[in-house]
C-alpha atoms as a PDB file:
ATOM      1  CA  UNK A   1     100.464  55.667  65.804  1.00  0.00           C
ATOM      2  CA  UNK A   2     101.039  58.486  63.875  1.00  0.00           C
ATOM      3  CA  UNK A   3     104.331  60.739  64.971  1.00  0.00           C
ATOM      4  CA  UNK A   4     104.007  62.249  68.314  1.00  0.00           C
ATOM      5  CA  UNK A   5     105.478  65.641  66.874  1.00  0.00           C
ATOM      6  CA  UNK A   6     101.783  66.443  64.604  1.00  0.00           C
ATOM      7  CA  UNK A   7      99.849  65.500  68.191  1.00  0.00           C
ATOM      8  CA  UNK A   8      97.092  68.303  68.368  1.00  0.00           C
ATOM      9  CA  UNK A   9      97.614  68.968  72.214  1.00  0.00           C
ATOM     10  CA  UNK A  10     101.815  68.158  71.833  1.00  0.00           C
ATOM     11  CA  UNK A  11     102.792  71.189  73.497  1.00  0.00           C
ATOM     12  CA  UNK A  12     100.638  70.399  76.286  1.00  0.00           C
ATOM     13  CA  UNK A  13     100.507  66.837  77.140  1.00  0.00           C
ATOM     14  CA  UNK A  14     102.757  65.287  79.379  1.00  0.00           C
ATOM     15  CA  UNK A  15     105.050  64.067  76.866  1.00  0.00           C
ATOM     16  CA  UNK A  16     106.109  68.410  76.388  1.00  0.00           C
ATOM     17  CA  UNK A  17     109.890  68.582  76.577  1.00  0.00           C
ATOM     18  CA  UNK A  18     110.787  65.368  75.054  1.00  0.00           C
ATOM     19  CA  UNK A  19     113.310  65.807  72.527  1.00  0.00           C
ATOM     20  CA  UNK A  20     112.452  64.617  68.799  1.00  0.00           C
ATOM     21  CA  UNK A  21     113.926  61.228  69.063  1.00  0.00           C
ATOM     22  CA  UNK A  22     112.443  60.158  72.432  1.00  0.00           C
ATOM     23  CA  UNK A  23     108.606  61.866  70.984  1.00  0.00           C
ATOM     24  CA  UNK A  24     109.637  58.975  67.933  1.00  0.00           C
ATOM     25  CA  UNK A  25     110.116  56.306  70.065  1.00  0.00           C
ATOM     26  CA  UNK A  26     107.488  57.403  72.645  1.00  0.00           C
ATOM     27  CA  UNK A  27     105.110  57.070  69.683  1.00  0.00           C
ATOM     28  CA  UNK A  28     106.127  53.820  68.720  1.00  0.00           C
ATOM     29  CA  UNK A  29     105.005  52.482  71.732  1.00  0.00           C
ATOM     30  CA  UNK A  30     101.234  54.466  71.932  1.00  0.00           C
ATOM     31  CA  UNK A  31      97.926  54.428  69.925  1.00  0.00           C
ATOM     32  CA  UNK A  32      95.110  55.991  68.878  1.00  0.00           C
ATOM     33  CA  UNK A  33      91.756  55.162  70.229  1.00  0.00           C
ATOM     34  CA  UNK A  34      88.339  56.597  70.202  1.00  0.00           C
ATOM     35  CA  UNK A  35      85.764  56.644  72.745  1.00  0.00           C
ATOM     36  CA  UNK A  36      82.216  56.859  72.099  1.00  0.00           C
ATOM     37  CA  UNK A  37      80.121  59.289  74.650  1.00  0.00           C
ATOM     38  CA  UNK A  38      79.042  56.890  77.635  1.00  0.00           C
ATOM     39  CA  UNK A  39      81.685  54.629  77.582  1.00  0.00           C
ATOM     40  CA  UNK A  40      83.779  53.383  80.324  1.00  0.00           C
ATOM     41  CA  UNK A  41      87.752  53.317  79.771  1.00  0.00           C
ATOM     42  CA  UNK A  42      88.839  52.613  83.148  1.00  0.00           C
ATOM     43  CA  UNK A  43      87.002  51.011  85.862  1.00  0.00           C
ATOM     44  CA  UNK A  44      87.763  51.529  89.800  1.00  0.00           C
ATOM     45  CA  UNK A  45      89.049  48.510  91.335  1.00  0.00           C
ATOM     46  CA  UNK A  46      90.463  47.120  88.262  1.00  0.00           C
ATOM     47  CA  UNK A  47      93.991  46.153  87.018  1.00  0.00           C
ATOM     48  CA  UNK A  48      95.871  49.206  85.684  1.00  0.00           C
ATOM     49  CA  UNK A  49      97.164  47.980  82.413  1.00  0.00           C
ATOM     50  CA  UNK A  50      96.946  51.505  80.296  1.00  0.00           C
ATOM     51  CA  UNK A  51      97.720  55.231  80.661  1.00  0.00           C
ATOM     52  CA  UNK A  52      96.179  58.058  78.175  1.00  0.00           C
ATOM     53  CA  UNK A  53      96.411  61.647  76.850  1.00  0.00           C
ATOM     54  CA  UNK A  54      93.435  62.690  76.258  1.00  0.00           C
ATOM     55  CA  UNK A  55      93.794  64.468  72.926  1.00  0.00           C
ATOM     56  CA  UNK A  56      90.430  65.270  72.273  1.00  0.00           C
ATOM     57  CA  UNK A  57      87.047  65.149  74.942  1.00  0.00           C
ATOM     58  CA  UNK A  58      85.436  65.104  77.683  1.00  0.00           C
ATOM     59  CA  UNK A  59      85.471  62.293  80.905  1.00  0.00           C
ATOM     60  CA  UNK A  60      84.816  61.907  84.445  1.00  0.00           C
ATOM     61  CA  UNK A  61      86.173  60.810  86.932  1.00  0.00           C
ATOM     62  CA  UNK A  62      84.535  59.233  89.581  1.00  0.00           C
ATOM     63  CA  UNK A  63      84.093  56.617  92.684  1.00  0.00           C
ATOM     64  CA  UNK A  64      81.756  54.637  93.928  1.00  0.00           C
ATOM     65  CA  UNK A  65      80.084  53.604  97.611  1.00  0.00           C
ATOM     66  CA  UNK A  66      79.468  50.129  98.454  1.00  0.00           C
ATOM     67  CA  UNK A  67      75.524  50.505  97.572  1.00  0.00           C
ATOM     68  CA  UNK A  68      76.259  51.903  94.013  1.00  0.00           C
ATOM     69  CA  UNK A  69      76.460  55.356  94.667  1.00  0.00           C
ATOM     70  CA  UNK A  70      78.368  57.324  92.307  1.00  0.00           C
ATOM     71  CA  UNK A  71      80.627  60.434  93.195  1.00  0.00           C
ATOM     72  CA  UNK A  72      82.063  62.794  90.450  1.00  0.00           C
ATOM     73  CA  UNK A  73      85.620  63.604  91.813  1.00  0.00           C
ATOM     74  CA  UNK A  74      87.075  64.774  88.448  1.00  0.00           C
ATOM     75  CA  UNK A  75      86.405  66.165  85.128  1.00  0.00           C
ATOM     76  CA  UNK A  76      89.432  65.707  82.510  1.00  0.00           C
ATOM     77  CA  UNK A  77      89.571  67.536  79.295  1.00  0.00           C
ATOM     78  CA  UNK A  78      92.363  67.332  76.577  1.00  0.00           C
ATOM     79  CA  UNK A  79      96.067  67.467  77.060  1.00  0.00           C
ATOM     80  CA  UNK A  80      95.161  65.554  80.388  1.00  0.00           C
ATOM     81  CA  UNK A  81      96.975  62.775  81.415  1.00  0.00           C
ATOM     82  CA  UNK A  82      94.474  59.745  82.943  1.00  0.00           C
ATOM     83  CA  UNK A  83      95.484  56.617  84.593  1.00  0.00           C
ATOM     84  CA  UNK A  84      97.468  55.371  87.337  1.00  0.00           C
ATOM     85  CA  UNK A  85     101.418  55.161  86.657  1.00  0.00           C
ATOM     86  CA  UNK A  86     103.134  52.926  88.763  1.00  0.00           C
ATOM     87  CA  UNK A  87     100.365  51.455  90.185  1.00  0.00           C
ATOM     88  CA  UNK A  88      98.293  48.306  89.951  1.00  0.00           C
ATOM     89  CA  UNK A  89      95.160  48.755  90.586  1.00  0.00           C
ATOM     90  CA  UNK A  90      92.982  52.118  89.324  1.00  0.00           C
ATOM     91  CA  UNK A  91      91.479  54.029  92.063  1.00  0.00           C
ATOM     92  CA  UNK A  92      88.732  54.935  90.209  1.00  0.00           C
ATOM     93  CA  UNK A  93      86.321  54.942  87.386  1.00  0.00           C
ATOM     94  CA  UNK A  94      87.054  57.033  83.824  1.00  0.00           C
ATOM     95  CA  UNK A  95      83.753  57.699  81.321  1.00  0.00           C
ATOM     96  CA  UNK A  96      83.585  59.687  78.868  1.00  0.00           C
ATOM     97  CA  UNK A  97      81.299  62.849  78.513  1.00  0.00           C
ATOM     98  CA  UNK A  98      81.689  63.164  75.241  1.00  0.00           C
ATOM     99  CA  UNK A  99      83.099  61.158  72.002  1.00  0.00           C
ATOM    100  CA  UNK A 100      86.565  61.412  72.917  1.00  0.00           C
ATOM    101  CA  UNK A 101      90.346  60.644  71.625  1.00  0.00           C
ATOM    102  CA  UNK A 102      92.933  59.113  73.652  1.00  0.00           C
ATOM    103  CA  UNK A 103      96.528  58.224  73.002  1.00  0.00           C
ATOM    104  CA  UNK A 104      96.802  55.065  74.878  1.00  0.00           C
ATOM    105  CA  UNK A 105      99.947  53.515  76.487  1.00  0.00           C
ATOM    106  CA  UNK A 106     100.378  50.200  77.772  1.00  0.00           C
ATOM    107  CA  UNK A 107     101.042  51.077  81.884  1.00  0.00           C
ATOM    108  CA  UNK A 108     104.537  48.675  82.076  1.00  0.00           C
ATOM    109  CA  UNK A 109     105.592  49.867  79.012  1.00  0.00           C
ATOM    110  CA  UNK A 110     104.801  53.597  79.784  1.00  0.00           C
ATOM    111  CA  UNK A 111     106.134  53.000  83.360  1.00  0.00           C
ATOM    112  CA  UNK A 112     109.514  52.049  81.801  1.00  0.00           C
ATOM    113  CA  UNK A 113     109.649  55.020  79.506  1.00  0.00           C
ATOM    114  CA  UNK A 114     109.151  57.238  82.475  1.00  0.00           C
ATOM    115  CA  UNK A 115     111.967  55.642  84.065  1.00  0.00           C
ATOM    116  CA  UNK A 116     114.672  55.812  81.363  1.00  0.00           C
ATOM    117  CA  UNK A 117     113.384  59.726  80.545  1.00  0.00           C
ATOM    118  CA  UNK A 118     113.485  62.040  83.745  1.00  0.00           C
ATOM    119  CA  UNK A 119     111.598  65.079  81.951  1.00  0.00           C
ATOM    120  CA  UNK A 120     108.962  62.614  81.844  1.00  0.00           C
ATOM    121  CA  UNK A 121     109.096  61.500  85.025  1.00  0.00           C
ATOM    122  CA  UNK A 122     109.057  65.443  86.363  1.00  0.00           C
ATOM    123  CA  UNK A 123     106.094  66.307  84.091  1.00  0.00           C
ATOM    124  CA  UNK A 124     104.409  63.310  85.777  1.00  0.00           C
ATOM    125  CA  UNK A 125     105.269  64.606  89.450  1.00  0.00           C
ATOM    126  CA  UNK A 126     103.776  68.421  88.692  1.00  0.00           C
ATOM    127  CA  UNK A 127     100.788  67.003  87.270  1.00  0.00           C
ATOM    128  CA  UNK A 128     100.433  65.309  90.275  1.00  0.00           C
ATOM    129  CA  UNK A 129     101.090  68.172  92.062  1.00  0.00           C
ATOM    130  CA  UNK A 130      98.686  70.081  89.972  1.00  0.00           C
ATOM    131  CA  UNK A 131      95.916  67.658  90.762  1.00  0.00           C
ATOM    132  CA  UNK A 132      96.896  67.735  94.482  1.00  0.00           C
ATOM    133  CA  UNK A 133      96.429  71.421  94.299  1.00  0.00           C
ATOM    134  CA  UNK A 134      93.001  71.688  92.619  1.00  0.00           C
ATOM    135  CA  UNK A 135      91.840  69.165  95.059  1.00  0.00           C
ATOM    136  CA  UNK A 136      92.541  71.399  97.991  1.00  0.00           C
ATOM    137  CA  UNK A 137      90.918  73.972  95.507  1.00  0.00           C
ATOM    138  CA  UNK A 138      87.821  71.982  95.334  1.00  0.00           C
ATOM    139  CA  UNK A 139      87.617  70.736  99.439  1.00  0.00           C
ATOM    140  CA  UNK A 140      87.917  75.144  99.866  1.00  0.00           C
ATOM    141  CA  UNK A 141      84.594  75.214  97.266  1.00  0.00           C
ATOM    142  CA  UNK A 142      82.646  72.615  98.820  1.00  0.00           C
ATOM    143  CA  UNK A 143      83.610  73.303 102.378  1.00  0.00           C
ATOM    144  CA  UNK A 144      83.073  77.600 102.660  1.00  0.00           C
ATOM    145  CA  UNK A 145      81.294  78.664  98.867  1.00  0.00           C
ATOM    146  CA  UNK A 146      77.769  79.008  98.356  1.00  0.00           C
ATOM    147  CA  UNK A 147      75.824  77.301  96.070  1.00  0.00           C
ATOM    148  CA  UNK A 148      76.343  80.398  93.903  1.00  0.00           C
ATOM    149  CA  UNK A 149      79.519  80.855  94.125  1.00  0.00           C
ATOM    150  CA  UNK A 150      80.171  77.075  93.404  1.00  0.00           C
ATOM    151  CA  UNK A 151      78.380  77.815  89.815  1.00  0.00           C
ATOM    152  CA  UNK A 152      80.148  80.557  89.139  1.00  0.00           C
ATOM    153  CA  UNK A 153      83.346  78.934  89.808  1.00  0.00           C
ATOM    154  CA  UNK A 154      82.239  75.592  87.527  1.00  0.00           C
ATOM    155  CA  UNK A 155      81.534  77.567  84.563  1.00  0.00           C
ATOM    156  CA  UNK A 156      84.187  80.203  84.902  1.00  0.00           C
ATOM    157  CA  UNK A 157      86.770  76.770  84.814  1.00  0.00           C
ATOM    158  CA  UNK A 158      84.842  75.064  82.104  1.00  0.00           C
ATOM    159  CA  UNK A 159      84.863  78.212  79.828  1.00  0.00           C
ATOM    160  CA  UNK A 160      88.642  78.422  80.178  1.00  0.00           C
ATOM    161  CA  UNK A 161      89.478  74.022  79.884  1.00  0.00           C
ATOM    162  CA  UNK A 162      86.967  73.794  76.720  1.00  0.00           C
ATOM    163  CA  UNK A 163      88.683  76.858  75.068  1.00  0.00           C
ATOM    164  CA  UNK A 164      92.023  75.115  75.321  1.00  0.00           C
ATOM    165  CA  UNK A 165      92.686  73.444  71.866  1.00  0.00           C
ATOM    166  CA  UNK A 166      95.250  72.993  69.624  1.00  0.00           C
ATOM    167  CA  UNK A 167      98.727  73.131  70.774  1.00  0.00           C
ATOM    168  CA  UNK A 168      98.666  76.973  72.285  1.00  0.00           C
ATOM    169  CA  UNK A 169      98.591  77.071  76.241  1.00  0.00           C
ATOM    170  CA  UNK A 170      96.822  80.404  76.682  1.00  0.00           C
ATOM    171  CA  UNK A 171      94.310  80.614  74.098  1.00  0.00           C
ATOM    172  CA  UNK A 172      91.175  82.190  76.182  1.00  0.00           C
ATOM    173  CA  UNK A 173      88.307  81.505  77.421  1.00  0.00           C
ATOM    174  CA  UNK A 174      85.169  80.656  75.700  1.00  0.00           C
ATOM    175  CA  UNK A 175      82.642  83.401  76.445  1.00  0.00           C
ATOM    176  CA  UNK A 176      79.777  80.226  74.713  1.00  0.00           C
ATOM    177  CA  UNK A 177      80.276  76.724  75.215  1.00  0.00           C
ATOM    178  CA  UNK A 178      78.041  73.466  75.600  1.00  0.00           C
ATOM    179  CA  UNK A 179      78.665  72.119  79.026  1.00  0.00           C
ATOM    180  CA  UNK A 180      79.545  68.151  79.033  1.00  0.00           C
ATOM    181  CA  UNK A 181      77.517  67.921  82.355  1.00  0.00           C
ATOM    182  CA  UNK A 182      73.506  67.679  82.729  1.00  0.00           C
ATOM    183  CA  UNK A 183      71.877  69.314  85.892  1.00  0.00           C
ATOM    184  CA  UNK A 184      72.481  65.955  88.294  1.00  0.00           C
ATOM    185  CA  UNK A 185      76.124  65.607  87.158  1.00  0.00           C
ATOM    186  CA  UNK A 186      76.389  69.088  87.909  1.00  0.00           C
ATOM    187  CA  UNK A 187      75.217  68.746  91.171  1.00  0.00           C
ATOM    188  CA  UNK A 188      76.416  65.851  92.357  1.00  0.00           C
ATOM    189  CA  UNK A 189      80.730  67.641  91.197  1.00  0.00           C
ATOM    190  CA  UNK A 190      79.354  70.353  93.625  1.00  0.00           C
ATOM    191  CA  UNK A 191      77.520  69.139  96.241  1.00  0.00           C
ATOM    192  CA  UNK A 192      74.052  70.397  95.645  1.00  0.00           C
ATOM    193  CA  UNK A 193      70.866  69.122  94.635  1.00  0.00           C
ATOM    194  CA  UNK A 194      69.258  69.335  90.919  1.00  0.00           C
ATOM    195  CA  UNK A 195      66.499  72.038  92.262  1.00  0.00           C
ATOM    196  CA  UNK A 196      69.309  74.193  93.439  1.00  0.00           C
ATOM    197  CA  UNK A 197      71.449  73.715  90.568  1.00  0.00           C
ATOM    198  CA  UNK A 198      68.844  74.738  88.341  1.00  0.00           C
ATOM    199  CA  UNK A 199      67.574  78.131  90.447  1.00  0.00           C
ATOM    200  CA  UNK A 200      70.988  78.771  90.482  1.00  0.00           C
ATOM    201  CA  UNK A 201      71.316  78.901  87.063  1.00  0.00           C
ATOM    202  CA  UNK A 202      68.091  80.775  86.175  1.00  0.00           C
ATOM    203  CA  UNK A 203      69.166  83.680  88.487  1.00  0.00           C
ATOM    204  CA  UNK A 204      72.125  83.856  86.936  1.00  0.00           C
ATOM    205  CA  UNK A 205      70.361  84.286  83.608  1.00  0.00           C
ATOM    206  CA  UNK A 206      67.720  86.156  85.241  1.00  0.00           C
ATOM    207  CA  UNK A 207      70.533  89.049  86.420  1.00  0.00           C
ATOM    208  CA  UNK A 208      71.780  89.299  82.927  1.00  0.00           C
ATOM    209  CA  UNK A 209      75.225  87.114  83.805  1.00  0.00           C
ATOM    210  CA  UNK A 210      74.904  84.423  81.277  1.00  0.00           C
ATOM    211  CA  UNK A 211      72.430  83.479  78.912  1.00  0.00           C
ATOM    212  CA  UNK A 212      70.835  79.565  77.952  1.00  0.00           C
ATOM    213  CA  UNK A 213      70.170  79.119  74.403  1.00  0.00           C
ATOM    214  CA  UNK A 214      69.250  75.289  75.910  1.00  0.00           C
ATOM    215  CA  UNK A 215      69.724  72.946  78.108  1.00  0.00           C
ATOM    216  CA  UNK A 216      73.826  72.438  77.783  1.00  0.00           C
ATOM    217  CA  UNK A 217      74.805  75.867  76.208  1.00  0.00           C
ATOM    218  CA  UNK A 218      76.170  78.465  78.185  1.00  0.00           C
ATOM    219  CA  UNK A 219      76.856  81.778  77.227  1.00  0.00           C
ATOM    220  CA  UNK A 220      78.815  84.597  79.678  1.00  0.00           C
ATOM    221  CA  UNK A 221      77.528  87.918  79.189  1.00  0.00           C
ATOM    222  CA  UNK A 222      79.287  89.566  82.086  1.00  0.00           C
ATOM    223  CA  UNK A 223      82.457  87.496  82.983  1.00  0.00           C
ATOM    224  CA  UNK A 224      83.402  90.310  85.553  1.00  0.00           C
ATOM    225  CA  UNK A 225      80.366  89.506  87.595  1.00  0.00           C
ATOM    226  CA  UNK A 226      80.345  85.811  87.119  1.00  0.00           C
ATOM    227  CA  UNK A 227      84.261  86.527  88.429  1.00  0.00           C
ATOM    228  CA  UNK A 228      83.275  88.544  91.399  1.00  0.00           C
ATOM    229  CA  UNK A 229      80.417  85.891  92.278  1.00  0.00           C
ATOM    230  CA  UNK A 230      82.608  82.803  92.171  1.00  0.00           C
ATOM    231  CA  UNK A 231      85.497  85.107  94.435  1.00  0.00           C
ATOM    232  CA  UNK A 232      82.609  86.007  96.916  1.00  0.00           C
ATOM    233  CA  UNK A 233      83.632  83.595  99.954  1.00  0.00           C
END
């Protein structure tokens, strides 16, 4: 794999803070691998044998009922981590959105690493924090938010994930993007139903707050309002 050092998202992975010679032999033990739009790289239920950054992309993550149902519980973008360390099983299913990049670790291997390298092993406990967090997050905009304000609070977060690239942390917000979700994937992250999801969208286009080229692009005329409407609740 090529040297973890020239890795697009380095200074935002979970492998940040690693000193030179533990990013070499971190890298010896990773590799490259793309995945096409639609394709599955972990599914629920199954042995956890890998870990990935995602350095480039789009996936989902998601769970399933005993008749086949699908839930959306996640969307992960790049620079984050997916996978199940110290674990055996994976809890759930990951699919891309989009053609996607990972950097792919073998799970044992990885867990080892982690082991033998504490900054690892911290970055891998606030991440898991982080995720803890935005779950709480997400229970608060399903629970109490309208179906507007649950909108406004998707594309406000999707505007400031896909306008993360490089290595840079803080590099703003996109005020255009093209959303990796279609109407139904849309509704079924937030809870509502295609019609609504689609109203919802026109009136926001209707009052002058964003603007649809198409189908998937999005385009933020007036990010304070689109702020005060996802804050509303």
């Amino acid at each position: 794999m090529q040297d973890c050092s020239q890795c697009i998202v380095r200074n935002r992975a979970i492998c940040a803070g690693l000193e030179t010679d533990e990013l070499e032999l971190l890298s010896r033990q990773g590799r490259k691998q793309k995945v096409s739009k639609g394709q599955t790289v972990f599914w629920e239920g199954d042995d956890a044998v890998v870990v990935a950054n995602v350095i480039a992309g789009v996936l989902k993550v998601s769970m399933s009922l005993a008749d086949g149902r699908e839930q959306i519980v996640g969307i992960v973008f790049a620079s984050d981590f997916i996978g199940r360390p110290f674990g055996q099983q994976s809890p759930y299913s990951v699919t891309a959105l989009t053609d996607a990049e990972l950097c792919i670790f073998s799970r044992s291997t990885f867990d080892g690493f982690a082991r033998q390298h504490p900054e690892l092993e911290h970055k891998l406990l606030r991440r898991t924090l982080d995720e803890l967090d935005r779950a709480h997050a997400w229970m608060l905009l399903l629970g109490k938010k309208s179906a507007t304000e649950r909108i406004a609070t998707l594309l406000l977060e999707m505007s400031v994930r896909l306008g993360e690239t490089g290595c840079t942390v803080d590099t703003g917000a996109l005020d255009a993007f093209e959303l990796p979700l279609d109407r139904q994937q849309i509704g079924d992250v937030l809870g509502l139903r295609i019609e609504t999801v689609s109203r919802q969208f026109s009136k926001l286009k209707a009052d002058g707050v964003i603007h649809l080229p198409d189908r998937r692009t999005v385009a933020i005329r007036d990010r304070a309002r689109l702020q005060d409407l996802s804050a509303a609740a």
